[in-house]
Short mmCIF file of C-alpha atoms and ligand atoms in Angstrom, two decimals:
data_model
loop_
_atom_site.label_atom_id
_atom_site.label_comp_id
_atom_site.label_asym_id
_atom_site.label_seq_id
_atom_site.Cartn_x
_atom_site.Cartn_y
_atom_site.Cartn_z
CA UNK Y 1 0.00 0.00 0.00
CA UNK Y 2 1.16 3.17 -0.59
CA UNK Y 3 1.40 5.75 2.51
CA UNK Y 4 2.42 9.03 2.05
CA UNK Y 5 2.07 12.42 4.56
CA UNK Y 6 2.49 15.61 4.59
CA UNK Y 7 4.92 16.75 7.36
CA UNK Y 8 5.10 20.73 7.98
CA UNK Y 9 6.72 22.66 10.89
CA UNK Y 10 4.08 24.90 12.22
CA UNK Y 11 6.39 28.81 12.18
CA UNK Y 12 3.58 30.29 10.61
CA UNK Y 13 1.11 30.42 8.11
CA UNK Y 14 0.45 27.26 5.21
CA UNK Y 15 2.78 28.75 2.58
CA UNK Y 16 1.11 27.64 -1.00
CA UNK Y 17 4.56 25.86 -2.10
CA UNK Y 18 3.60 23.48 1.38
CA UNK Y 19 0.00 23.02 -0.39
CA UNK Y 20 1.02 21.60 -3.51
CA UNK Y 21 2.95 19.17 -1.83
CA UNK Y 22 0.37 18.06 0.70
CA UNK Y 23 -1.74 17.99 -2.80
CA UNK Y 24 0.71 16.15 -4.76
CA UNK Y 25 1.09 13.70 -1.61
CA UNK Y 26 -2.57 13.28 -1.13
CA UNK Y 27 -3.20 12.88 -4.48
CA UNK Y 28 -0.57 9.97 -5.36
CA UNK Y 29 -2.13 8.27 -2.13
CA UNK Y 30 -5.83 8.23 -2.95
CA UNK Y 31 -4.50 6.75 -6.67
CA UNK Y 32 -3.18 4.34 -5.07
CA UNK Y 33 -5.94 3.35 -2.82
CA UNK Y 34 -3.76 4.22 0.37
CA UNK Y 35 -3.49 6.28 2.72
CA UNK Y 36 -2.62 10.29 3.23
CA UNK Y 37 -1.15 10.98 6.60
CA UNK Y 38 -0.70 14.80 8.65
CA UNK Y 39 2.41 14.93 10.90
CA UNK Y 40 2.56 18.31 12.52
CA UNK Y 41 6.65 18.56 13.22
CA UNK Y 42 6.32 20.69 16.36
CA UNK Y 43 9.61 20.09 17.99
CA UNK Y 44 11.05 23.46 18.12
CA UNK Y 45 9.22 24.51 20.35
CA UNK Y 46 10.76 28.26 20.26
CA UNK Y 47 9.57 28.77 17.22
CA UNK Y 48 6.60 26.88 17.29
CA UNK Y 49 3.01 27.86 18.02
CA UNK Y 50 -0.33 26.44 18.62
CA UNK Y 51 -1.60 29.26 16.23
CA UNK Y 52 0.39 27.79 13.54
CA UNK Y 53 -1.08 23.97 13.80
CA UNK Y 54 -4.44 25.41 13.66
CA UNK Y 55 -3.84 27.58 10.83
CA UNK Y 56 -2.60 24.78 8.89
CA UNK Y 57 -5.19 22.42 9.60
CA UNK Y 58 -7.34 25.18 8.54
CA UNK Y 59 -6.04 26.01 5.26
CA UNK Y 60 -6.83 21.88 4.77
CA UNK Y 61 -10.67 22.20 6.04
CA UNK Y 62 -10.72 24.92 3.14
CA UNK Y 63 -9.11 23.81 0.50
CA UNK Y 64 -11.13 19.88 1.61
CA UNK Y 65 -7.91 17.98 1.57
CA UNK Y 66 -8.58 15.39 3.87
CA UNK Y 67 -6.27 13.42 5.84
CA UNK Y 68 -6.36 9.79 7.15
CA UNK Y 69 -6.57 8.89 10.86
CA UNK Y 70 -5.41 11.47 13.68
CA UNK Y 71 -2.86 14.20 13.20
CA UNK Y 72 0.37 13.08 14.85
CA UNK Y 73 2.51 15.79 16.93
CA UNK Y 74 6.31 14.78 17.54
CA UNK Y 75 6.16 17.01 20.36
CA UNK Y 76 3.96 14.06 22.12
CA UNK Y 77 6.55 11.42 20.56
CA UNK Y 78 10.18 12.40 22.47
CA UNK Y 79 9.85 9.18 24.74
CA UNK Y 80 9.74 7.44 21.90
CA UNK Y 81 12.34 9.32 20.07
CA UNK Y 82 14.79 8.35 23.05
CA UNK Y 83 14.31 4.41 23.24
CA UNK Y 84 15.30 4.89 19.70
CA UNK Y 85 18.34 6.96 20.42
CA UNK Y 86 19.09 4.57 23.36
CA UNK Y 87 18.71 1.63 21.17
CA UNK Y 88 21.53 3.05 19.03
CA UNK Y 89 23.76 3.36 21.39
CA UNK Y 90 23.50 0.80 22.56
CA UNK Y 91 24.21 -1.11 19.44
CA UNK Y 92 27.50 0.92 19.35
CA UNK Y 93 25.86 2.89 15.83
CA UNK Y 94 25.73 6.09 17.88
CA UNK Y 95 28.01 7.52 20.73
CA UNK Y 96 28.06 9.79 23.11
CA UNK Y 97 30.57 13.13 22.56
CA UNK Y 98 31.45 15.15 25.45
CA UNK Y 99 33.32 17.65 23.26
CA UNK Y 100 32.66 21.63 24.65
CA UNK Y 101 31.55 24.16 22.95
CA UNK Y 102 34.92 26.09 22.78
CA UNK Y 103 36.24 22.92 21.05
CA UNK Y 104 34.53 22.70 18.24
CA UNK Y 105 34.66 26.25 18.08
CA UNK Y 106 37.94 25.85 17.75
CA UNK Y 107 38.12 22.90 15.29
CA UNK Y 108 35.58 25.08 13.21
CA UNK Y 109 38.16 27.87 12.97
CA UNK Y 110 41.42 25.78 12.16
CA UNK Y 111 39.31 23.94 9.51
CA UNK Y 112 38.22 27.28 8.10
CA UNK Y 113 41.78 28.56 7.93
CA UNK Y 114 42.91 25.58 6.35
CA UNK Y 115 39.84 26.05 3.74
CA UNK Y 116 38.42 23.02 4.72
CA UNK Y 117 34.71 22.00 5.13
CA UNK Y 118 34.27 21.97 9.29
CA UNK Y 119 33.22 19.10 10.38
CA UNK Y 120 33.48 16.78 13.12
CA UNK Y 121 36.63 15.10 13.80
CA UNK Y 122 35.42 11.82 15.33
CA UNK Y 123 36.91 12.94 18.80
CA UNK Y 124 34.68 10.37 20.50
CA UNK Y 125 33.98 8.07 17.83
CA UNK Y 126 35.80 5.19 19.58
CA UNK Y 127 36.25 6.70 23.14
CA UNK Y 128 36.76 4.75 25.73
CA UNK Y 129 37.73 5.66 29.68
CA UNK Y 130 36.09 7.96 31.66
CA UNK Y 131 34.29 11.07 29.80
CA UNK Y 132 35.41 14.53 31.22
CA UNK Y 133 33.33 16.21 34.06
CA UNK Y 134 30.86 18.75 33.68
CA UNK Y 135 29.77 18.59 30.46
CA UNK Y 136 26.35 17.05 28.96
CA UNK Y 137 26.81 14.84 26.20
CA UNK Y 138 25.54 15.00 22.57
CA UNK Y 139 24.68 12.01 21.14
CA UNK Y 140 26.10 11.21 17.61
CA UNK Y 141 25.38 8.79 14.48
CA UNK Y 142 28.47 6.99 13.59
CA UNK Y 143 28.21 8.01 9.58
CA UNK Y 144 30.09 6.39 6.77
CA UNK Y 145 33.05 8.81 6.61
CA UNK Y 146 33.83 7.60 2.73
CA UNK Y 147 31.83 5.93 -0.48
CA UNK Y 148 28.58 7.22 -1.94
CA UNK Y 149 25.32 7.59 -0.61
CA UNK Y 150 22.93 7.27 -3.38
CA UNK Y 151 19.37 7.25 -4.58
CA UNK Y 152 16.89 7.20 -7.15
CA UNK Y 153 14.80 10.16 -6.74
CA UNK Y 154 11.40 9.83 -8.16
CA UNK Y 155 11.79 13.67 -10.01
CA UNK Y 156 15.47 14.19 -10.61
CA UNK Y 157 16.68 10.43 -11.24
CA UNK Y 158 19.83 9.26 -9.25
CA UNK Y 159 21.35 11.37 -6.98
CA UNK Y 160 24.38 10.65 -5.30
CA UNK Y 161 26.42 12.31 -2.44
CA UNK Y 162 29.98 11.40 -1.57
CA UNK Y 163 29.95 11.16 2.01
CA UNK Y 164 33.21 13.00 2.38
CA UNK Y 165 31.54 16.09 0.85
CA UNK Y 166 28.48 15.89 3.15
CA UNK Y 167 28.74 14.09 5.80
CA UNK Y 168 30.37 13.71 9.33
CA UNK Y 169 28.94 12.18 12.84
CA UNK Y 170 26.28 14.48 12.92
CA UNK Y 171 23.92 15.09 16.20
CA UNK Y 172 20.90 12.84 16.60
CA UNK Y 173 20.15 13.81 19.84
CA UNK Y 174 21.09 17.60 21.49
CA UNK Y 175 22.72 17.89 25.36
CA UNK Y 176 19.44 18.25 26.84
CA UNK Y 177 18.15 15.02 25.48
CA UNK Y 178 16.06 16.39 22.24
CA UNK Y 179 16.17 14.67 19.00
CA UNK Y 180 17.13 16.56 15.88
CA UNK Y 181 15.32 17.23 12.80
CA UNK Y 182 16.65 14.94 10.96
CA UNK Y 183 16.58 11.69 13.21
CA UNK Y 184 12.29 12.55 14.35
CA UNK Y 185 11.82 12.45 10.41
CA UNK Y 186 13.34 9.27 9.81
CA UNK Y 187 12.27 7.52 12.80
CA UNK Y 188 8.09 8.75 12.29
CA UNK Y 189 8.35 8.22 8.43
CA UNK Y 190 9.43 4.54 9.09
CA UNK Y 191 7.27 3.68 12.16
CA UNK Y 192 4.27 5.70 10.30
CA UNK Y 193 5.10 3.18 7.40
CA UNK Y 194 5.65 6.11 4.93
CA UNK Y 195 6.40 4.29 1.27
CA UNK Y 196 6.57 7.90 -0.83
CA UNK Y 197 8.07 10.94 0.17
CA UNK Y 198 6.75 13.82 -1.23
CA UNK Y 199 8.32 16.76 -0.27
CA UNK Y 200 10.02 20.09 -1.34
CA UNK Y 201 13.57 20.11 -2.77
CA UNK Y 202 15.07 22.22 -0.82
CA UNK Y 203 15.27 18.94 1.75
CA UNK Y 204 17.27 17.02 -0.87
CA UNK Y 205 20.47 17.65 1.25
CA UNK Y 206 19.13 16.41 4.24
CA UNK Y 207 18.30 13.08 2.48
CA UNK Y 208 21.69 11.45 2.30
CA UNK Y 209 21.77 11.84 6.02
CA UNK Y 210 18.39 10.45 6.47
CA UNK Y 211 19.26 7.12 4.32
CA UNK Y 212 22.52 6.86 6.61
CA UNK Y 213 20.05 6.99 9.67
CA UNK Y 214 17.80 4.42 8.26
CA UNK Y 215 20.43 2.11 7.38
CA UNK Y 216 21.71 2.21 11.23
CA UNK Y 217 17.83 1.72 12.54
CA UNK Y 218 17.68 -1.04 9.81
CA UNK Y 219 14.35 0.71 8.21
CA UNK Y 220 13.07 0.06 5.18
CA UNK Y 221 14.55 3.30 2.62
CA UNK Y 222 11.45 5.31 1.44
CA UNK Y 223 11.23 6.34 -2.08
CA UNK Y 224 11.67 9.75 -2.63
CA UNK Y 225 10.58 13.01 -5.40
CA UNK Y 226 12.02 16.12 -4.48
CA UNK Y 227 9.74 18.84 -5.94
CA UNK Y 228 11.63 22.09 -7.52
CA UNK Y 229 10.16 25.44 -5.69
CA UNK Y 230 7.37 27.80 -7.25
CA UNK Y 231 9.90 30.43 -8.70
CA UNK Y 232 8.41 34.49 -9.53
CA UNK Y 233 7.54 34.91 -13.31
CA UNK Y 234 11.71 36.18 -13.11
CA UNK Y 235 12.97 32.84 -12.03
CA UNK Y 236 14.08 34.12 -8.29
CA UNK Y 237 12.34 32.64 -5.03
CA UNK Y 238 8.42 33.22 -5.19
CA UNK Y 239 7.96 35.81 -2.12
CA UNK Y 240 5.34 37.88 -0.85
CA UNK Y 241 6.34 40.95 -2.86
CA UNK Y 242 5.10 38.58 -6.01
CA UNK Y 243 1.46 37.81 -4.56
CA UNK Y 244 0.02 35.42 -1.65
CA UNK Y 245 1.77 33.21 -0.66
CA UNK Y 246 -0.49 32.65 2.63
CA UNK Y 247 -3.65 29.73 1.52
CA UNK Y 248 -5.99 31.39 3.47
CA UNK Y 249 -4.85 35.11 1.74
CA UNK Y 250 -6.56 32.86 -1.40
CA UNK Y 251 -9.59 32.69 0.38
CA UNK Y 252 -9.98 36.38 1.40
CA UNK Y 253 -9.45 37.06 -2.52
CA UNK Y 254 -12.09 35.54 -3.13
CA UNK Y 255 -10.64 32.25 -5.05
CA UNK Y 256 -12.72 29.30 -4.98
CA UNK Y 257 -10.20 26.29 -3.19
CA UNK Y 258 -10.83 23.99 -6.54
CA UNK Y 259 -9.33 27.11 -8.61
CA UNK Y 260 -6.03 27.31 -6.19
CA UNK Y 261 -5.71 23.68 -5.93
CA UNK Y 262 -6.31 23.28 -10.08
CA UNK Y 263 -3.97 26.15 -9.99
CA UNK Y 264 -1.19 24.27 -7.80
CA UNK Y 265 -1.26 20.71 -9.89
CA UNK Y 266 -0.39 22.27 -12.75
CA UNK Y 267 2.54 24.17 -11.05
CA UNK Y 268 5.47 21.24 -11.78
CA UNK Y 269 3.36 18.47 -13.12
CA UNK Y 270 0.93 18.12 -16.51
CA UNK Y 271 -1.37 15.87 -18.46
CA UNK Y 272 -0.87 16.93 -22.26
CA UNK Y 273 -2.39 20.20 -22.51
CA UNK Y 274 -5.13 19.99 -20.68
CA UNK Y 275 -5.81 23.24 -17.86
CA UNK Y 276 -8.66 22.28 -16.30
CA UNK Y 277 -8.77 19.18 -13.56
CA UNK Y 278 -11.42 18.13 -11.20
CA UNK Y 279 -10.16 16.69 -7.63
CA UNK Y 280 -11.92 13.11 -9.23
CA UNK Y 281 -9.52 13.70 -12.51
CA UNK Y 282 -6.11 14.93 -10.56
CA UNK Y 283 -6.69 11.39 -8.76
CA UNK Y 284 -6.97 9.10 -11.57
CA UNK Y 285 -4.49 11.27 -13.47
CA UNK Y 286 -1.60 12.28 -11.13
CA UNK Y 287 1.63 10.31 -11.07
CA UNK Y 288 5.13 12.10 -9.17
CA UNK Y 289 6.84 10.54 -11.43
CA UNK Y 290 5.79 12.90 -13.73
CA UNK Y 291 6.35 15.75 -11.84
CA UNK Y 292 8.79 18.60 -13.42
CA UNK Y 293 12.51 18.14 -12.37
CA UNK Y 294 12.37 22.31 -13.26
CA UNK Y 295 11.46 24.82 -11.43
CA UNK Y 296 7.95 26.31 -12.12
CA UNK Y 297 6.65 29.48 -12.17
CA UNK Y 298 3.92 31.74 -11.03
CA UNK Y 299 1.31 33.12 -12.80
CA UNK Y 300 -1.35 35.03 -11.39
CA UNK Y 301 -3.00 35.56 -14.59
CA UNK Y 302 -3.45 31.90 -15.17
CA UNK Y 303 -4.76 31.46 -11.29
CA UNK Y 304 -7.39 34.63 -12.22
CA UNK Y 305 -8.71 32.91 -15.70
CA UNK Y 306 -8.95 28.97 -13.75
CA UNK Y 307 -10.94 30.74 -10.73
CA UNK Y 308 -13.34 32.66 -13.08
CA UNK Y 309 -14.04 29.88 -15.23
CA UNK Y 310 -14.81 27.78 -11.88
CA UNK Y 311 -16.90 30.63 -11.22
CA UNK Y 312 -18.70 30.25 -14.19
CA UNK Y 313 -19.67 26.63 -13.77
CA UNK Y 314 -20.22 26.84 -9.83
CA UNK Y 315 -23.77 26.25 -8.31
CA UNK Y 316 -26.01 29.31 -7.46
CA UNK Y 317 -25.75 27.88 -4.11
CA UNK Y 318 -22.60 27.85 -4.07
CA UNK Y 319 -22.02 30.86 -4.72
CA UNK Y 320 -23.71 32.32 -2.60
CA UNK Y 321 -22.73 30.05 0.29
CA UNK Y 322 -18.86 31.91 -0.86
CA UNK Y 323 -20.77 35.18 -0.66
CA UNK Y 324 -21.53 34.60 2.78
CA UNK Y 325 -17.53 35.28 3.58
CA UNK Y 326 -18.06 38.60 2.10
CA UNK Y 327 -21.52 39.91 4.56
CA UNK Y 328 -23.83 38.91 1.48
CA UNK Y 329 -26.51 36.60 2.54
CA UNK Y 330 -28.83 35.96 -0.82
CA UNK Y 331 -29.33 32.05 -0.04
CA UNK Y 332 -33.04 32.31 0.45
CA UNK Y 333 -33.52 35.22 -1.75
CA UNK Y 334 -35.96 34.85 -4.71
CA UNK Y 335 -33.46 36.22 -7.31
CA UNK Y 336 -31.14 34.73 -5.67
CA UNK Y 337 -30.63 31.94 -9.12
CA UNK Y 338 -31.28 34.51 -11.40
CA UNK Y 339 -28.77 37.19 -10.25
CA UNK Y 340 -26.16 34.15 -9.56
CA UNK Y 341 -26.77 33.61 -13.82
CA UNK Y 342 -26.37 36.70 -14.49
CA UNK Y 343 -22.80 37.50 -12.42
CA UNK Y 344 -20.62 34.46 -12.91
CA UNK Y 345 -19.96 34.82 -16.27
CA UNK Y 346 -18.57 38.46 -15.25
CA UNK Y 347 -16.52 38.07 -11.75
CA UNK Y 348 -12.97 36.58 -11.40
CA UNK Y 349 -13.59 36.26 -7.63
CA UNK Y 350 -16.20 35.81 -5.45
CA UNK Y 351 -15.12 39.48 -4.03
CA UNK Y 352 -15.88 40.55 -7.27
CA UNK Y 353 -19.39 38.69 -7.69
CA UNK Y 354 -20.08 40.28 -4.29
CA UNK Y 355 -19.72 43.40 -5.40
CA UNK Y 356 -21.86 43.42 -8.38
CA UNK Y 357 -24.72 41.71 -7.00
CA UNK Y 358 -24.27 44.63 -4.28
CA UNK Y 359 -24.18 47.48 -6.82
CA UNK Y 360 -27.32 45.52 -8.12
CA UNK Y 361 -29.19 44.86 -4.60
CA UNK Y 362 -28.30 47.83 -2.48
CA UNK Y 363 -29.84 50.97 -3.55
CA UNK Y 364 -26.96 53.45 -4.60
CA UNK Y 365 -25.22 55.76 -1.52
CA UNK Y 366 -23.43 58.16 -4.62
CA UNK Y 367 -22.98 58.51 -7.77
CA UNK Y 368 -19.68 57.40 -9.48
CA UNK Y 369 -18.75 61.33 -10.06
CA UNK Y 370 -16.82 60.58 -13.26
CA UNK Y 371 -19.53 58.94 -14.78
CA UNK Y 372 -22.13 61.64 -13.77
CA UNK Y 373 -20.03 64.19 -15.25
CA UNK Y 374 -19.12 62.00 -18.21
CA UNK Y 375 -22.61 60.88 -19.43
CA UNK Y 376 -25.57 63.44 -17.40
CA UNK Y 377 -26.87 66.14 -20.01
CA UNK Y 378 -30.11 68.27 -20.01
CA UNK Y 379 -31.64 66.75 -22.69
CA UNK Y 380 -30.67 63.20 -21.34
CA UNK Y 381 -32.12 63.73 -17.98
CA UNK Y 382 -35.12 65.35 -19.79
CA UNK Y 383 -35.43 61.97 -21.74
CA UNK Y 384 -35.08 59.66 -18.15
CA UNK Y 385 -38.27 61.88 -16.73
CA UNK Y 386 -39.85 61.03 -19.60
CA UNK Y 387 -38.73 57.29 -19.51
CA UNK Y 388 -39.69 57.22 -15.83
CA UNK Y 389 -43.25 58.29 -16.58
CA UNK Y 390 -43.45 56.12 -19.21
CA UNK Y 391 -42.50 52.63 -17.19
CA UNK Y 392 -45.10 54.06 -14.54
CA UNK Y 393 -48.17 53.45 -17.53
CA UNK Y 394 -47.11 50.48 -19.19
CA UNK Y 395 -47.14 47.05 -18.08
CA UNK Y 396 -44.89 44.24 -20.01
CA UNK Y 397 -41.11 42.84 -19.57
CA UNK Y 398 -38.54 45.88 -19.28
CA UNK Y 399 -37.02 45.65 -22.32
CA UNK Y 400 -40.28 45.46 -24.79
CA UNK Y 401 -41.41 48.42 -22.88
CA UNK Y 402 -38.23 50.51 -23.17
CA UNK Y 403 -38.20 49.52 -27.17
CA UNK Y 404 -41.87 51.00 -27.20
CA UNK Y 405 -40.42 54.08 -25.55
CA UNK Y 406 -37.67 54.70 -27.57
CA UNK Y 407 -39.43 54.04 -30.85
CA UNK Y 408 -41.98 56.80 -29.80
CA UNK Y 409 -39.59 59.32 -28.91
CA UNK Y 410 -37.04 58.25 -31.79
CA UNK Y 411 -34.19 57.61 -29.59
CA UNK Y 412 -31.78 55.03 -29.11
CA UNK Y 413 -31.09 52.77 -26.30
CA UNK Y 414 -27.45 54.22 -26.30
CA UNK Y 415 -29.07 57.93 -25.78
CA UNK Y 416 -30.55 57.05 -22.27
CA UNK Y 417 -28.51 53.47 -20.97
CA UNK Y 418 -25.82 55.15 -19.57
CA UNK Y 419 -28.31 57.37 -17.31
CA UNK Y 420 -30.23 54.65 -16.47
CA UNK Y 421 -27.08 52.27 -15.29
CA UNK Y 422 -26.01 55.10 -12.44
CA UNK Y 423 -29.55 55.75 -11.56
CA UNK Y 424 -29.78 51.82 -10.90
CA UNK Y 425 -26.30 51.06 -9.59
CA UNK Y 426 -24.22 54.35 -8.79
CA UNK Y 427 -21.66 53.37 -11.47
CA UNK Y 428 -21.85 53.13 -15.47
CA UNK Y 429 -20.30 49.78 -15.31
CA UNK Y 430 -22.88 46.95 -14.82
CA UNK Y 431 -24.67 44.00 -16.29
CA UNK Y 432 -27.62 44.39 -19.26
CA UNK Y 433 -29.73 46.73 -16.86
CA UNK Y 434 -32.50 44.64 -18.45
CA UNK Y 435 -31.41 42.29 -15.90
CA UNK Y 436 -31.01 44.44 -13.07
CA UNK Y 437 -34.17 45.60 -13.76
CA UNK Y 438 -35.38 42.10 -13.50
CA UNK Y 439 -33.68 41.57 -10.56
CA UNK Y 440 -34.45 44.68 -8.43
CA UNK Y 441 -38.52 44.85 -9.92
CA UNK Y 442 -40.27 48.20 -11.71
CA UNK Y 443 -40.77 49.75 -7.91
CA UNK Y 444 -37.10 49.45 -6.86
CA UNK Y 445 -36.48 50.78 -10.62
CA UNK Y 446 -38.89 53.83 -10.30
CA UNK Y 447 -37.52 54.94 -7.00
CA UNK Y 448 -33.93 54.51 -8.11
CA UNK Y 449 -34.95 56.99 -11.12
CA UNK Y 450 -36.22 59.49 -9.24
CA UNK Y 451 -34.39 59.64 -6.57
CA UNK Y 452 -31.26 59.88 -9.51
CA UNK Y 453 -33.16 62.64 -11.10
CA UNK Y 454 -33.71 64.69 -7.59
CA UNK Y 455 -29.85 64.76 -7.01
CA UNK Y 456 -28.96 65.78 -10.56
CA UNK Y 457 -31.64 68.52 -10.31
CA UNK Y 458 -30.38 69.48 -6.82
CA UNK Y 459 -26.77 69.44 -8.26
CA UNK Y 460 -27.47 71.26 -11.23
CA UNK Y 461 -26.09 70.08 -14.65
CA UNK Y 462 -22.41 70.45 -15.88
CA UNK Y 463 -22.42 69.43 -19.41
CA UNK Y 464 -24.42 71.47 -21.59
N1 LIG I 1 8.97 19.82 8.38
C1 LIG I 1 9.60 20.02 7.12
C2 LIG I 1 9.21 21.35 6.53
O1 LIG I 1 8.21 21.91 6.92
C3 LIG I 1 9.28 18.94 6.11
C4 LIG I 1 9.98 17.68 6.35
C5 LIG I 1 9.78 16.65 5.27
O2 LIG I 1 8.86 16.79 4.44
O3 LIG I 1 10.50 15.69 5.29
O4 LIG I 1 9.88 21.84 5.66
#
């Protein structure tokens, strides 16, 4: 079976490079019929926060990535940590080293003179006899010092490492008895039963070191697929200054978490040319062995066009069930399916669908000034009275009744729409105001008029 997690240290927020490969995880799992697993790595626990675990399991209620079983913490999973550590040593694969800080300061600085890497020098490799007083021990992995550490990754093919270059008897455990980073990842992968790891590629240097620690705990070696990093649209680390990089920043956009999650699986991994990919098809569909062994990069343009066109195929309810995030609450309103129709073909985000349907629904505060000075003339507003008194006598759908009204005065629609759209909505941008008429019904639309007409008579008319 195939087992793969998702493993992120909680410092802040769910960065959307950390999405795609919870997705990419999740995804190759449910393929497979197995199993998607959450590890929170909470073991700094300086730099972690509480905050930080919720806000990631928050970004995966949104986005509906669902996990399997209970959410493990390897802050709750030090005693176990230790028997391991303790089981090492006492198999002799790991040692204690009582060497002082000032030491390997010192080591560290001859080394650098000498332009050579620092490193360890193996002080207590073999030590025997008694340990010097007054100093807490570090415990360390005895690491091949030569050959080649090697692997195939899944993304970049074989990588090797000569273990001169990389390695030395690095720390597994620190003086005051906590595991390090490396060691908690190989021991929970391996007693979690992880078979795929998924993860970014800036880890691919800790791998080699992770192999040498399975090979001492006698684990079965994990396969891994390193994933390049979501580059800026110039090739340099994406960063805030490019857009969100914050999940939930998506969500107060106004994206739709199908659009940012269609968005992410095409980020470093395709199928032909196709763009568009429902959860169902990314599962049937995604393989990491496919995934890009380049860099990818981001395009906010391409996020904007996949969220509008799942805007355009969403539910009405749905819709509005986003609206609610915005303070619009149209779910039992009788237009509700009508107005829905007539906005998703037009908004990019839900902020934006909001804020039609409210220029629609909400009678106008002001006037967009531009447009009033732009488009309100004497004889125009003379020809909205006139319109105004003419919807009050006739009965019939708005449009039929407005083509009557222009055919008897000889105008065009042209000579009085403009008028008409910032009477309605405050701003000469809107939907067919057929349709907002439709939506907001002939009393809404006579009010709107006069009330239009009163300020513009108040106001007094600028273009002659
Ligand atoms: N906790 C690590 C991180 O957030 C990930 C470790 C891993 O995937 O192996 O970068």
């Amino acid at each position: 079976m195939i087992i793969t997690r998702f493993a992120p240290s909680p410092t802040g927020y769910l960065h959307i490079g950390g999405l795609r490969t919870a997705l990419y995880s999740y995804l190759w799992a449910k393929r497979n019929g197995g199993k998607f697993l959450l590890r929170i790595e909470d073991t700094d626990l300086k730099r972690n926060s509480l905050e930080a675990a919720q806000a990631i399991e928050e970004a995966f209620k949104w986005t509906g990535l669902s996990y399997d079983g209970e959410i493990i913490y390897q802050s709750q999973r030090f005693d176990l940590y230790k028997e391991y550590v303790r089981k090492l040593l006492e198999e002799k694969k790991a040692y204690y080293c009582y060497m002082s800080k000032e030491e390997l300061d010192a080591l560290r600085e001859e080394q650098t003179a000498k332009k050579e890497r620092p490193r360890y020098n193996g002080k207590y490799r073999d030590f025997e006899g008694e340990p010097p007083l007054g100093i807490e021990p570090v415990v360390r992995i005895k690491a091949p010092l030569s050959g080649e550490i090697a692997f195939e990754d899944g993304v970049k093919g074989r990588i090797s490492f000569k273990a001169e270059d990389i390695l030395d008897d690095f720390i597994i455990a620190r003086s005051d008895g906590t595991p390090t980073y490396n060691f908690t990842v190989v021991i929970d992968d391996a007693l979690m039963g992880i078979t795929d790891v998924i993860r970014g590629d800036d880890h691919l240097s800790n791998t080699p070191k992770q192999i040498v620690l399975y090979e001492a705990l006698g684990f079965r070696i994990p396969k891994f697929f390193h994933v390049p990093m979501i580059n800026n649209p110039q090739g340099k680390k994406l960063s805030k200054r490019d857009g969100a990089t914050d999940v939930m920043e998506y969500k107060n956009m106004g994206y739709l978490s199908e659009a940012l999650l269609n968005f992410l699986v095409r980020l470093g991994w395709s199928h032909g040319d196709q763009e568009i990919f429902s959860l169902k098809e990314m599962i049937e569909l995604f393989n990491p062995n496919n995934i890009n062994a380049s860099a990818s990069s981001y395009n906010q343009q391409k996020l904007e066009w996949l969220n509008a066109c799942y805007i355009k195929n969403a539910p009405s309810q749905r819709l509005w069930n986003e609206a609610l995030n915005f303070g619009l609450d149209m779910r039992d309103d009788k237009n509700a399916e009508f107005l829905a129709d007539m906005l998703r073909e037009r908004a990019k985000t839900i902020i934006q669908f909001v804020q039609m349907a409210k220029a629609i629904i909400d009678e106008p505060l002001s006037y967009d000034e531009h447009a009033v000075k732009k488009f309100v003339t004497a004889l125009g507003v003379t020809h909205l009275k006139n319109y105004a008194a003419f919807l009050k006598e006739y009965d019939g759908g708005f449009e039929n009744v407005t083509n009557e009204f222009l055919e008897k005065n000889a105008l065009k629609l042209k000579d009085i729409a403009q008028l008409i759209r910032i009477a309605l909505t405050g701003s000469s941008v809107s939907p067919s105001i057929f349709e907002v008429m439709d939506v907001i019904g002939l009393k809404t639309v006579l009010s709107r008029l006069d009330k239009f007409i009163d300020f513009i008579e108040k106001k007094g008319i600028e273009n002659e």
